[in-house]
Short mmCIF file of C-alpha atoms and ligand atoms in Angstrom, two decimals:
data_model
loop_
_atom_site.label_atom_id
_atom_site.label_comp_id
_atom_site.label_asym_id
_atom_site.label_seq_id
_atom_site.Cartn_x
_atom_site.Cartn_y
_atom_site.Cartn_z
CA MET B 1 6.00 -16.17 -35.93
CA VAL B 2 5.21 -19.62 -36.30
CA THR B 3 1.96 -20.19 -38.65
CA PHE B 4 -0.14 -23.73 -37.95
CA LEU B 5 -3.73 -24.40 -39.04
CA LYS B 6 -4.39 -21.30 -39.35
CA LYS B 7 -3.74 -20.34 -35.82
CA VAL B 8 -1.30 -17.54 -35.20
CA ILE B 9 1.39 -19.05 -32.64
CA SER B 10 3.70 -15.87 -32.01
CA THR B 11 6.80 -16.86 -29.81
CA PRO B 12 6.98 -13.94 -27.30
CA VAL B 13 9.84 -11.70 -28.37
CA LEU B 14 10.09 -9.42 -25.30
CA ALA B 15 11.52 -12.51 -22.84
CA ASP B 16 14.34 -13.34 -25.34
CA LEU B 17 15.43 -10.23 -25.07
CA LEU B 18 15.70 -9.90 -21.60
CA ARG B 19 17.34 -13.20 -21.50
CA ARG B 20 20.15 -11.91 -23.51
CA GLY B 21 20.35 -9.06 -21.58
CA GLU B 22 19.22 -6.42 -24.42
CA LEU B 23 15.69 -5.93 -22.40
CA VAL B 24 14.84 -2.14 -21.64
CA VAL B 25 12.42 -1.62 -18.99
CA ALA B 26 11.27 1.90 -18.06
CA VAL B 27 9.43 2.07 -14.81
CA TYR B 28 6.74 5.09 -14.59
CA GLY B 29 6.39 6.23 -11.06
CA LEU B 30 9.40 5.65 -8.49
CA GLY B 31 7.43 5.46 -5.44
CA TYR B 32 7.01 2.41 -2.96
CA VAL B 33 6.36 0.27 -5.70
CA GLY B 34 8.07 1.60 -8.65
CA MET B 35 11.36 1.39 -6.77
CA ALA B 36 11.10 -2.19 -5.92
CA LEU B 37 10.10 -3.21 -9.59
CA SER B 38 12.89 -1.48 -10.87
CA ALA B 39 15.14 -3.14 -8.89
CA ALA B 40 13.24 -6.58 -9.44
CA TRP B 41 13.92 -6.20 -13.08
CA ALA B 42 17.49 -4.86 -12.65
CA LEU B 43 18.18 -8.03 -10.84
CA ALA B 44 16.32 -9.95 -13.91
CA GLY B 45 18.67 -8.53 -16.25
CA ALA B 46 17.05 -5.73 -17.56
CA ARG B 47 18.28 -2.41 -18.17
CA VAL B 48 16.06 0.00 -16.21
CA ILE B 49 14.90 3.54 -17.07
CA GLY B 50 13.47 5.11 -14.00
CA VAL B 51 10.53 7.59 -14.61
CA ASP B 52 9.26 10.27 -12.65
CA ILE B 53 8.06 13.74 -12.57
CA ASN B 54 9.64 14.52 -9.38
CA SER B 55 12.76 16.13 -10.47
CA GLY B 56 14.80 15.70 -6.72
CA LYS B 57 14.00 12.24 -6.62
CA VAL B 58 15.30 11.71 -9.83
CA GLU B 59 18.71 13.77 -9.42
CA LYS B 60 19.00 12.19 -6.17
CA LEU B 61 18.67 8.22 -8.03
CA ASN B 62 21.16 9.86 -10.32
CA SER B 63 23.98 10.66 -8.57
CA GLY B 64 23.61 7.70 -6.61
CA VAL B 65 21.62 8.10 -3.62
CA VAL B 66 19.00 5.83 -3.30
CA GLU B 67 16.48 6.43 -0.19
CA TYR B 68 13.84 3.08 0.37
CA VAL B 69 12.95 1.52 3.39
CA GLU B 70 14.24 -1.96 2.21
CA LYS B 71 17.90 -2.65 2.28
CA ASP B 72 17.78 -4.86 -0.83
CA VAL B 73 15.94 -2.71 -2.86
CA VAL B 74 18.68 -0.10 -1.83
CA ASP B 75 21.59 -2.41 -2.43
CA VAL B 76 20.48 -3.78 -5.93
CA LEU B 77 19.29 -0.24 -7.55
CA THR B 78 22.51 1.29 -5.84
CA HIS B 79 24.76 -1.44 -7.74
CA ALA B 80 22.57 -1.07 -10.90
CA ILE B 81 23.16 3.11 -10.86
CA ARG B 82 26.94 2.55 -10.63
CA SER B 83 26.66 -0.09 -13.47
CA GLY B 84 24.98 1.96 -15.71
CA LYS B 85 21.74 -0.50 -15.89
CA PHE B 86 19.53 1.83 -13.58
CA THR B 87 18.96 5.34 -14.84
CA ALA B 88 16.04 7.91 -13.90
CA THR B 89 14.65 10.74 -15.97
CA THR B 90 11.86 13.16 -16.12
CA ASP B 91 11.64 13.05 -19.75
CA GLY B 92 8.68 10.20 -20.18
CA VAL B 93 8.59 10.49 -24.21
CA VAL B 94 12.57 9.51 -24.46
CA ALA B 95 12.07 7.02 -21.41
CA SER B 96 9.65 5.27 -24.16
CA ILE B 97 11.48 5.81 -27.24
CA ARG B 98 14.17 3.92 -25.57
CA SER B 99 12.05 0.83 -24.14
CA HIS B 100 10.71 -2.06 -25.31
CA VAL B 101 8.67 -2.72 -22.11
CA LYS B 102 7.07 0.36 -19.87
CA ILE B 103 5.25 -0.44 -16.40
CA VAL B 104 2.99 2.15 -14.96
CA ALA B 105 3.04 2.26 -11.21
CA VAL B 106 1.78 5.52 -10.86
CA PRO B 107 -0.76 6.32 -8.44
CA VAL B 108 -4.69 6.48 -9.11
CA PHE B 109 -6.55 8.72 -6.49
CA LEU B 110 -9.78 9.15 -4.89
CA LYS B 111 -11.56 12.65 -4.84
CA LYS B 112 -13.98 11.74 -1.86
CA SER B 113 -16.59 14.77 -0.69
CA ALA B 114 -19.85 14.43 1.51
CA THR B 115 -21.65 13.51 -0.77
CA ALA B 116 -19.64 12.19 -4.18
CA ILE B 117 -16.85 9.99 -4.96
CA ASP B 118 -14.78 10.13 -7.65
CA VAL B 119 -11.81 8.84 -9.19
CA ASP B 120 -8.69 11.01 -10.27
CA PHE B 121 -6.81 9.49 -13.65
CA SER B 122 -4.85 12.33 -14.33
CA ALA B 123 -1.39 10.91 -13.62
CA LEU B 124 -2.50 7.72 -15.13
CA THR B 125 -3.02 9.40 -18.09
CA SER B 126 -0.38 11.28 -17.76
CA ALA B 127 2.25 8.80 -17.75
CA ALA B 128 0.01 7.25 -20.71
CA LYS B 129 0.38 10.31 -23.04
CA SER B 130 4.78 10.14 -22.41
CA ILE B 131 4.57 6.69 -23.15
CA GLY B 132 2.05 6.84 -26.18
CA ALA B 133 4.48 9.36 -27.67
CA GLY B 134 7.37 7.15 -27.40
CA LEU B 135 5.59 3.84 -28.48
CA LYS B 136 6.78 1.62 -30.86
CA LYS B 137 5.61 -1.45 -32.92
CA GLY B 138 6.69 -4.62 -30.63
CA ASP B 139 6.63 -2.61 -27.45
CA LEU B 140 4.78 -3.80 -24.63
CA VAL B 141 2.61 -1.46 -22.18
CA ILE B 142 2.05 -3.00 -18.16
CA VAL B 143 -0.44 -1.17 -16.20
CA GLU B 144 0.35 -2.04 -12.41
CA SER B 145 -0.75 0.77 -10.65
CA SER B 146 -4.33 -0.68 -8.46
CA VAL B 147 -7.27 0.50 -10.50
CA PRO B 148 -11.00 0.21 -10.67
CA PRO B 149 -12.27 -2.89 -13.31
CA GLY B 150 -12.13 -1.47 -17.12
CA THR B 151 -9.23 1.38 -16.46
CA THR B 152 -6.62 -0.76 -18.75
CA GLU B 153 -9.58 -1.07 -21.39
CA GLU B 154 -11.05 2.47 -21.45
CA VAL B 155 -8.48 4.66 -20.24
CA VAL B 156 -5.23 3.89 -20.84
CA ARG B 157 -6.10 1.95 -24.19
CA SER B 158 -7.03 5.16 -25.60
CA VAL B 159 -4.88 7.14 -24.49
CA LEU B 160 -1.98 4.78 -25.92
CA GLU B 161 -3.41 4.22 -29.28
CA GLY B 162 -4.24 7.98 -29.46
CA ALA B 163 -1.03 9.37 -28.67
CA SER B 164 1.06 6.77 -30.94
CA GLY B 165 -1.67 6.24 -33.64
CA LEU B 166 -0.69 2.59 -33.11
CA VAL B 167 -3.00 -0.30 -32.51
CA ALA B 168 -3.11 -2.26 -29.43
CA GLU B 169 -2.88 -6.34 -29.81
CA GLU B 170 -1.92 -5.75 -33.74
CA ASP B 171 0.87 -3.04 -33.37
CA PHE B 172 2.06 -3.00 -29.54
CA TYR B 173 1.10 -5.15 -26.61
CA LEU B 174 -0.65 -3.75 -23.74
CA ALA B 175 -1.39 -6.10 -20.30
CA TYR B 176 -2.36 -5.36 -16.34
CA SER B 177 -0.86 -6.84 -13.87
CA PRO B 178 -1.57 -5.67 -10.50
CA GLU B 179 0.98 -5.28 -8.03
CA ARG B 180 0.60 -7.26 -4.93
CA VAL B 181 3.67 -6.39 -2.53
CA MET B 182 3.60 -5.82 0.93
CA VAL B 183 6.50 -2.45 1.05
CA GLY B 184 8.80 -4.30 3.82
CA HIS B 185 9.50 -7.06 1.63
CA ALA B 186 7.89 -5.93 -1.42
CA LEU B 187 11.20 -7.46 -3.78
CA LYS B 188 10.66 -10.66 -2.10
CA ASP B 189 7.36 -10.18 -3.35
CA ILE B 190 7.86 -9.49 -6.43
CA VAL B 191 10.72 -12.27 -7.21
CA GLU B 192 9.67 -14.98 -4.48
CA ASN B 193 6.51 -14.88 -2.70
CA TYR B 194 3.74 -14.48 -4.56
CA PRO B 195 2.92 -15.49 -8.63
CA LYS B 196 2.27 -13.37 -10.85
CA VAL B 197 -1.12 -12.15 -12.02
CA VAL B 198 -1.10 -11.02 -15.70
CA ALA B 199 -3.64 -10.35 -18.38
CA GLY B 200 -4.01 -9.01 -21.72
CA VAL B 201 -5.86 -6.91 -24.04
CA GLY B 202 -5.70 -10.08 -26.33
CA PRO B 203 -4.15 -13.16 -26.53
CA ARG B 204 -0.69 -11.87 -27.78
CA SER B 205 -0.10 -9.31 -24.91
CA ALA B 206 -1.10 -11.64 -22.33
CA GLU B 207 1.62 -14.00 -23.36
CA GLU B 208 3.89 -11.26 -24.07
CA ALA B 209 3.26 -10.03 -20.27
CA ALA B 210 3.09 -13.40 -18.98
CA GLU B 211 6.47 -14.86 -20.65
CA LEU B 212 8.54 -11.96 -19.64
CA TYR B 213 7.16 -12.06 -16.10
CA ARG B 214 7.81 -15.75 -15.94
CA GLN B 215 11.57 -14.66 -15.70
CA VAL B 216 11.09 -12.47 -12.71
CA ALA B 217 8.39 -14.09 -10.48
CA LYS B 218 9.96 -17.50 -9.05
CA ARG B 219 5.93 -18.45 -8.12
CA GLY B 220 5.03 -18.62 -11.77
CA VAL B 221 2.37 -16.21 -13.71
CA LEU B 222 -1.53 -16.43 -13.08
CA VAL B 223 -3.12 -15.68 -16.52
CA LEU B 224 -6.67 -14.13 -15.85
CA GLU B 225 -8.98 -14.41 -18.82
CA SER B 226 -9.14 -10.33 -19.20
CA THR B 227 -7.67 -7.04 -18.12
CA ARG B 228 -10.88 -6.20 -16.18
CA GLU B 229 -10.47 -9.23 -14.58
CA ALA B 230 -7.02 -8.93 -13.55
CA GLU B 231 -8.30 -5.29 -12.32
CA PHE B 232 -11.22 -7.08 -9.88
CA GLU B 233 -8.62 -9.23 -8.91
CA LYS B 234 -6.57 -7.14 -6.90
CA LEU B 235 -9.56 -4.98 -5.09
CA LEU B 236 -11.23 -7.79 -4.40
CA GLU B 237 -7.61 -8.93 -2.55
CA GLY B 238 -8.36 -5.17 -0.66
CA VAL B 239 -12.07 -5.49 -0.03
CA TYR B 240 -11.53 -9.05 1.32
CA ARG B 241 -8.79 -7.69 3.86
CA ASP B 242 -10.91 -4.49 5.00
CA VAL B 243 -14.14 -6.41 5.54
CA ASN B 244 -12.38 -8.76 7.89
CA ILE B 245 -10.56 -5.97 9.58
CA ALA B 246 -14.23 -4.18 10.45
CA VAL B 247 -15.46 -7.78 11.77
CA ALA B 248 -12.18 -7.67 13.94
CA ASN B 249 -12.56 -4.25 15.10
CA GLU B 250 -16.04 -5.04 15.55
CA MET B 251 -15.82 -8.60 17.17
CA ALA B 252 -13.34 -6.85 19.45
CA LYS B 253 -15.29 -4.05 20.71
CA LEU B 254 -17.58 -6.90 22.16
CA ALA B 255 -15.14 -8.77 23.56
CA ASN B 256 -13.82 -6.53 25.57
CA THR B 257 -17.31 -5.34 27.24
CA LEU B 258 -17.69 -8.98 28.14
CA GLY B 259 -13.92 -9.16 29.20
CA ILE B 260 -13.11 -11.91 26.87
CA SER B 261 -9.64 -11.89 24.90
CA PHE B 262 -10.14 -11.25 21.64
CA ARG B 263 -6.51 -12.19 20.84
CA ARG B 264 -6.71 -15.38 22.68
CA ALA B 265 -10.16 -16.19 20.87
CA ARG B 266 -9.15 -15.09 17.56
CA GLU B 267 -5.95 -17.29 17.61
CA ALA B 268 -8.03 -20.23 18.54
CA ALA B 269 -10.87 -19.23 15.95
CA ASN B 270 -8.12 -19.16 13.44
CA SER B 271 -6.15 -22.74 14.68
CA GLN B 272 -9.19 -23.95 11.98
CA PRO B 273 -8.36 -23.41 8.16
CA TYR B 274 -11.76 -21.93 7.46
CA SER B 275 -11.03 -19.24 9.34
CA HIS B 276 -8.44 -15.99 8.91
CA VAL B 277 -10.25 -13.57 11.31
CA HIS B 278 -8.10 -10.44 11.25
CA LYS B 279 -6.38 -8.15 14.58
CA PRO B 280 -8.53 -5.10 15.55
CA GLY B 281 -6.64 -1.84 15.70
CA SER B 282 -6.58 2.02 15.68
CA GLY B 283 -7.92 1.89 11.75
CA VAL B 284 -7.20 1.01 8.40
CA GLY B 285 -4.39 3.45 6.94
CA GLY B 286 -2.65 3.75 3.71
CA ASN B 287 -3.42 4.41 -0.21
CA CYS B 288 -4.43 0.90 -0.70
CA ILE B 289 -6.83 -1.00 2.03
CA PRO B 290 -8.99 2.52 2.48
CA VAL B 291 -8.97 3.03 -1.16
CA TYR B 292 -10.05 -0.19 -2.88
CA PRO B 293 -13.36 -0.35 -1.56
CA TYR B 294 -14.27 2.64 -2.97
CA PHE B 295 -13.12 1.47 -6.56
CA LEU B 296 -15.17 -0.88 -6.33
CA MET B 297 -18.26 1.34 -5.08
CA TRP B 298 -17.76 3.66 -7.43
CA THR B 299 -17.61 1.01 -10.31
CA ALA B 300 -20.67 -0.61 -8.52
CA ALA B 301 -22.79 2.62 -8.59
CA LYS B 302 -22.14 2.87 -12.53
CA TYR B 303 -23.94 -0.24 -13.20
CA GLY B 304 -26.54 0.47 -10.24
CA VAL B 305 -25.14 -2.59 -8.12
CA ASP B 306 -24.92 -1.33 -4.57
CA LEU B 307 -22.38 -3.02 -1.99
CA PRO B 308 -23.87 -2.46 1.13
CA LEU B 309 -21.44 -4.85 3.40
CA THR B 310 -18.56 -3.18 1.52
CA ARG B 311 -19.86 0.37 2.63
CA THR B 312 -20.35 -0.70 6.17
CA ALA B 313 -17.36 -2.29 6.67
CA ARG B 314 -15.29 0.98 5.22
CA PHE B 315 -17.55 3.03 7.94
CA ILE B 316 -16.42 0.84 11.05
CA ASN B 317 -12.54 1.30 9.91
CA GLU B 318 -13.24 4.99 9.59
CA LYS B 319 -14.53 5.42 12.85
CA GLN B 320 -12.07 3.21 14.80
CA PRO B 321 -9.92 5.96 15.30
CA GLU B 322 -12.55 8.07 17.11
CA GLU B 323 -13.24 5.44 18.96
CA VAL B 324 -9.25 5.09 20.01
CA ALA B 325 -9.55 8.66 20.59
CA PHE B 326 -12.86 8.21 23.39
CA ALA B 327 -11.34 5.69 24.78
CA ALA B 328 -8.08 7.28 25.94
CA LEU B 329 -10.51 10.18 27.27
CA ARG B 330 -12.15 7.53 29.08
CA ALA B 331 -9.47 6.01 30.13
CA MET B 332 -8.18 9.63 32.06
CA LEU B 333 -11.38 10.25 33.70
CA LYS B 334 -11.22 6.80 35.06
CA HIS B 335 -7.60 7.16 36.34
CA GLY B 336 -8.55 10.73 37.80
CA VAL B 337 -6.68 12.31 34.77
CA ASN B 338 -7.29 15.84 33.56
CA PRO B 339 -7.68 15.91 29.77
CA ALA B 340 -7.25 19.49 29.54
CA ALA B 341 -4.11 19.27 31.38
CA ALA B 342 -2.62 16.21 30.28
CA LYS B 343 0.56 15.48 28.81
CA ILE B 344 -0.23 12.52 26.10
CA VAL B 345 1.96 10.69 24.00
CA ILE B 346 1.04 8.59 21.13
CA LEU B 347 3.55 5.89 19.35
CA GLY B 348 3.60 5.57 15.37
CA LEU B 349 2.56 7.89 13.43
CA ALA B 350 3.21 5.39 9.66
CA PHE B 351 0.29 3.66 8.67
CA ARG B 352 1.32 0.31 10.01
CA GLY B 353 4.76 -1.32 11.79
CA ASP B 354 8.04 -1.15 10.58
CA VAL B 355 7.35 1.24 7.39
CA ASP B 356 8.33 5.00 7.17
CA ASP B 357 4.64 6.05 5.18
CA THR B 358 2.58 7.97 6.98
CA ARG B 359 -0.26 8.06 4.24
CA GLY B 360 -4.12 7.17 5.65
CA SER B 361 -2.14 7.22 9.32
CA PRO B 362 -5.09 6.53 11.81
CA THR B 363 -2.69 8.71 14.14
CA TYR B 364 -4.02 11.34 12.25
CA ASP B 365 -7.16 10.86 13.14
CA ILE B 366 -6.80 9.96 16.45
CA ILE B 367 -5.12 13.62 16.99
CA ALA B 368 -7.93 15.05 14.87
CA THR B 369 -10.35 13.45 17.48
CA LEU B 370 -8.67 14.54 20.33
CA LEU B 371 -8.44 18.66 19.40
CA LYS B 372 -12.06 18.79 18.56
CA VAL B 373 -12.80 17.69 22.07
CA GLY B 374 -10.31 20.88 23.12
CA ILE B 375 -7.57 18.99 23.96
CA LYS B 376 -4.63 21.50 22.87
CA SER B 377 -2.06 20.87 20.52
CA GLU B 378 1.15 21.17 23.22
CA GLN B 379 -0.21 18.72 24.78
CA ILE B 380 0.13 15.86 22.49
CA THR B 381 3.48 14.18 21.40
CA VAL B 382 4.35 12.39 19.04
CA HIS B 383 7.02 9.31 18.50
CA ASP B 384 8.05 7.07 15.74
CA PRO B 385 11.15 5.31 14.83
CA TYR B 386 10.70 5.96 10.88
CA VAL B 387 9.36 9.16 10.34
CA LYS B 388 11.77 12.49 10.99
CA GLN B 389 9.54 14.92 9.72
CA ASP B 390 6.23 15.51 8.89
CA MET B 391 4.57 18.41 7.53
CA LEU B 392 0.32 18.02 9.17
CA LEU B 393 2.04 17.15 12.64
CA ALA B 394 4.22 20.82 12.40
CA ARG B 395 1.18 22.89 10.98
CA TRP B 396 -0.90 21.04 14.29
CA GLY B 397 2.18 22.19 16.21
CA ILE B 398 2.62 18.76 17.31
CA ALA B 399 5.77 17.99 18.41
CA LEU B 400 7.47 14.91 16.67
CA THR B 401 10.52 12.83 17.88
CA GLN B 402 12.27 9.37 17.63
CA ASP B 403 13.03 9.43 21.37
CA LEU B 404 11.04 7.10 22.78
CA GLU B 405 12.31 7.36 26.47
CA SER B 406 12.30 11.21 26.45
CA ALA B 407 9.32 11.12 24.79
CA VAL B 408 7.53 8.65 27.35
CA LYS B 409 9.18 10.45 30.25
CA GLY B 410 6.56 12.53 33.07
CA ALA B 411 3.34 11.09 30.39
CA ASP B 412 0.22 10.98 31.69
CA VAL B 413 -1.16 8.92 28.44
CA VAL B 414 0.38 6.75 26.19
CA ILE B 415 -1.29 5.91 23.20
CA ILE B 416 -0.24 3.24 21.08
CA SER B 417 -1.27 3.43 17.27
CA THR B 418 1.15 1.99 15.27
CA ASP B 419 2.59 -1.98 15.78
CA HIS B 420 6.22 -0.80 15.15
CA SER B 421 8.22 -3.68 16.79
CA ALA B 422 9.92 -0.63 18.94
CA TYR B 423 6.77 -1.09 20.76
CA LYS B 424 7.16 -4.96 21.26
CA ILE B 425 8.20 -4.05 24.70
CA LYS B 426 6.92 -4.76 28.58
CA ALA B 427 4.14 -2.48 29.15
CA SER B 428 6.11 -1.96 32.83
CA VAL B 429 9.15 -0.56 30.91
CA LEU B 430 6.55 2.67 29.71
CA LEU B 431 5.05 3.07 32.96
CA SER B 432 7.99 3.33 34.75
CA LEU B 433 8.66 6.49 32.98
CA MET B 434 5.22 8.19 32.95
CA ASN B 435 3.93 10.35 35.69
CA SER B 436 0.28 9.03 35.54
CA GLN B 437 -0.60 5.51 34.47
CA VAL B 438 -2.91 5.57 31.52
CA VAL B 439 -1.49 3.06 28.41
CA VAL B 440 -4.06 2.57 25.80
CA ASP B 441 -2.53 -0.11 23.63
CA ALA B 442 -4.73 -0.10 20.69
CA ARG B 443 -2.59 -2.17 18.85
CA GLY B 444 -2.05 -4.74 21.16
CA VAL B 445 1.22 -4.65 20.55
CA LEU B 446 2.76 -4.12 23.93
CA THR B 447 3.56 -7.18 26.42
CA PRO B 448 0.55 -6.35 28.91
CA ASP B 449 2.91 -7.27 32.55
CA ALA B 450 1.20 -4.39 34.37
CA ASP B 451 -2.22 -2.58 34.54
CA ILE B 452 -2.72 -1.60 30.85
CA TYR B 453 -6.01 -1.21 28.51
CA SER B 454 -5.37 -3.13 25.08
CA ILE B 455 -7.67 -3.66 22.05
CA ASP B 456 -7.65 -7.19 22.41
CA SER B 457 -6.84 -8.04 25.54
CA GLY B 458 -10.54 -7.61 27.36
CA ARG B 459 -9.43 -4.70 29.31
CA TRP B 460 -10.63 -1.49 27.18
CA PRO B 461 -11.84 1.75 29.01
N1 NAD E 501 2.13 1.36 -1.75
C1 NAD E 501 2.25 0.07 -1.59
O1 NAD E 501 2.12 -1.11 -0.52
C2 NAD E 501 1.65 -0.32 -2.76
C3 NAD E 501 1.47 -2.22 -3.07
C4 NAD E 501 0.66 -2.24 -4.25
C5 NAD E 501 0.08 -1.71 -4.98
N2 NAD E 501 0.17 -0.25 -4.68
C6 NAD E 501 -0.26 0.13 -6.13
O2 NAD E 501 0.69 1.04 -6.76
C7 NAD E 501 0.49 2.05 -7.38
C8 NAD E 501 2.01 3.08 -6.48
O3 NAD E 501 2.00 3.23 -5.26
P1 NAD E 501 2.72 3.52 -4.74
O4 NAD E 501 3.15 3.21 -3.04
O5 NAD E 501 4.42 3.24 -5.27
O6 NAD E 501 2.81 5.40 -4.71
P2 NAD E 501 3.50 6.53 -4.56
O7 NAD E 501 2.89 7.57 -3.95
O8 NAD E 501 4.69 5.88 -3.70
O9 NAD E 501 4.70 6.55 -6.11
C9 NAD E 501 4.03 7.16 -7.03
C10 NAD E 501 5.23 7.49 -7.64
O10 NAD E 501 4.61 8.43 -9.05
C11 NAD E 501 4.95 9.16 -9.60
N3 NAD E 501 4.19 10.17 -10.38
C12 NAD E 501 3.04 10.39 -10.01
N4 NAD E 501 2.60 10.96 -11.27
C13 NAD E 501 3.28 10.40 -12.34
C14 NAD E 501 3.56 10.33 -13.91
N5 NAD E 501 2.51 11.42 -14.57
N6 NAD E 501 4.63 10.02 -14.31
C15 NAD E 501 5.73 9.50 -13.76
N7 NAD E 501 5.65 9.54 -12.14
C16 NAD E 501 4.34 10.02 -11.24
C17 NAD E 501 4.77 10.46 -7.73
O11 NAD E 501 5.74 11.52 -7.70
C18 NAD E 501 5.33 9.07 -7.19
O12 NAD E 501 6.93 9.21 -6.82
C19 NAD E 501 -1.01 2.69 -6.64
O13 NAD E 501 -2.00 2.56 -7.54
C20 NAD E 501 -1.17 1.96 -5.57
O14 NAD E 501 -2.22 1.36 -5.11
C21 NAD E 501 0.35 0.13 -3.78
C1 UD9 E 502 -0.49 -4.84 -3.05
C2 UD9 E 502 -1.19 -4.60 -1.86
O1 UD9 E 502 -1.90 -3.56 -2.57
N1 UD9 E 502 -0.92 -5.11 -0.68
C3 UD9 E 502 -1.33 -4.10 -0.12
C4 UD9 E 502 -0.85 -4.14 1.60
O2 UD9 E 502 -1.43 -3.33 1.86
P1 UD9 E 502 -1.16 -2.56 3.13
O3 UD9 E 502 0.20 -1.98 2.90
O4 UD9 E 502 -1.79 -1.47 3.18
O5 UD9 E 502 -0.86 -3.14 4.31
P2 UD9 E 502 -1.89 -3.71 4.93
O6 UD9 E 502 -1.18 -5.07 5.90
O7 UD9 E 502 -3.49 -4.59 4.13
O8 UD9 E 502 -2.64 -2.91 6.25
C5 UD9 E 502 -3.50 -2.05 5.74
C6 UD9 E 502 -4.36 -0.68 7.39
O9 UD9 E 502 -4.75 -1.97 7.98
C7 UD9 E 502 -4.51 -2.26 9.35
N2 UD9 E 502 -4.40 -3.80 10.11
C8 UD9 E 502 -3.79 -4.66 9.06
C9 UD9 E 502 -4.30 -5.92 9.12
C10 UD9 E 502 -5.03 -6.48 10.43
O10 UD9 E 502 -5.32 -7.82 10.85
N3 UD9 E 502 -5.62 -5.39 10.96
C11 UD9 E 502 -5.33 -4.00 10.76
O11 UD9 E 502 -5.47 -2.58 11.03
C12 UD9 E 502 -2.98 -1.75 9.16
O12 UD9 E 502 -2.05 -1.68 10.39
C13 UD9 E 502 -2.62 -0.70 8.54
O13 UD9 E 502 -2.51 0.57 8.93
O14 UD9 E 502 -0.44 -5.15 1.98
C14 UD9 E 502 -1.11 -6.31 2.22
C15 UD9 E 502 -0.81 -7.62 3.05
O15 UD9 E 502 -0.34 -8.43 1.83
C16 UD9 E 502 -2.45 -6.88 0.90
O16 UD9 E 502 -3.45 -7.45 1.50
C17 UD9 E 502 -2.62 -4.86 0.66
O17 UD9 E 502 -3.39 -5.41 -0.84
#
């Protein structure tokens, strides 16, 4: 500790422990984010304790089975498990006792009803209670989950201080650092692609977290003024994306009506640096983009602030799957295909291309709309190269396959809902397998070398 001119300038301690290979990091929540974070800290030389309430996941990891969509995460964690640098547990208290740094990557859920939205902090508070029970002086807690502004200060801090009897910023450090990864290249995003945004509940917390992340993130660290500011930054990224996707969906509708190629107009518009027009699609899935605007609307409502653009963009994007379903029905009628007897194939269950994550997938909403207008489950087959089984499709009695050719063979209608690389093929290849020739490409992913409907080509039913 260095004191100079009455201003305490404390040298960050934890980064030194990392440099000496003595740092122990506990990661709470071994999901898409937590697994990539665990790999990033193992790569940086920390010993990592993964904590999850899912005992099956913990047992698999401890037996050396690492299931993750990114090969580099699998390789790093497999090696770390073999060398004893990574272990998993369901005991969050012991993990807190045994670690210097506790990183929280558990989900915060949205509770939406027809009349209200609320936020479910139960997983976050549960993790914070476990951490608090094992918290020691000099420890650092970093919240990385996406949360409404104010959560670290107003929810997490009080739980940690209550469970430990310690005081944040004085006895232990508390910071917020949003996870900004894109699953598919999450580890690269953490280590190489983006600067790490960090903020503390005070200057010492901020510096301990910032200095630590300077050892991990090659693109450096952006230190913001408060945890609230950093929480807001993350949601700002998300609402920017949601609004821009809504612009794309709405403008593509007009372009198609005018017979204009939205794709060419978009590429031309984006040829100048101030335009970043996004892509139209079958809808906005995942547990990020569809959720973050609601975190902001929930917060705004508490302060009497209205967010009409945020709300409208959400409405547009939530309606998009239904628009795709009705477009397919219109296309069937134009081609003399009887919807009540048609064999319908939907390509893509994952919420976006080349991942296996189906949370919030627009495909579910497309199916729900088709079922609502009387299409029978047995008429529908879903294909996805990454998703091997799905409870909701099973409950609906809808077949799920990974064999593209057998899925499309004899089909009357093919709807493309996800931009998997496997679908970057010529439309004529699909048509040659089909019975009737109705293809509705809601992702603009096919090479349109034949007469199909594509959301950004100017030909939409
Ligand atoms: N998935 C993404 O692309 C992404 C990107 C950036 C940020 N985020 C944010 O990161 C957070 C985690 O997202 P995710 O996609 O990894 O979620 P996920 O659902 O894939 O994983 C969450 C994990 O946390 C575990 N868990 C739940 N409660 C727990 C508790 N009390 N203690 C320990 N473990 C617990 C669950 O069993 C699960 O394994 C969310 O806030 C999300 O918004 C996600
Ligand atoms: C750290 C974090 O939270 N990261 C998030 C993660 O978000 P994500 O994993 O949810 O992926 P997205 O790409 O945002 O897709 C969401 C849905 O929107 C559809 N979509 C997308 C673009 C478009 O032009 N038109 C569309 O229709 C797409 O098909 C899918 O269904 O990475 C993004 C990028 O880094 C981040 O911005 C975003 O914060």
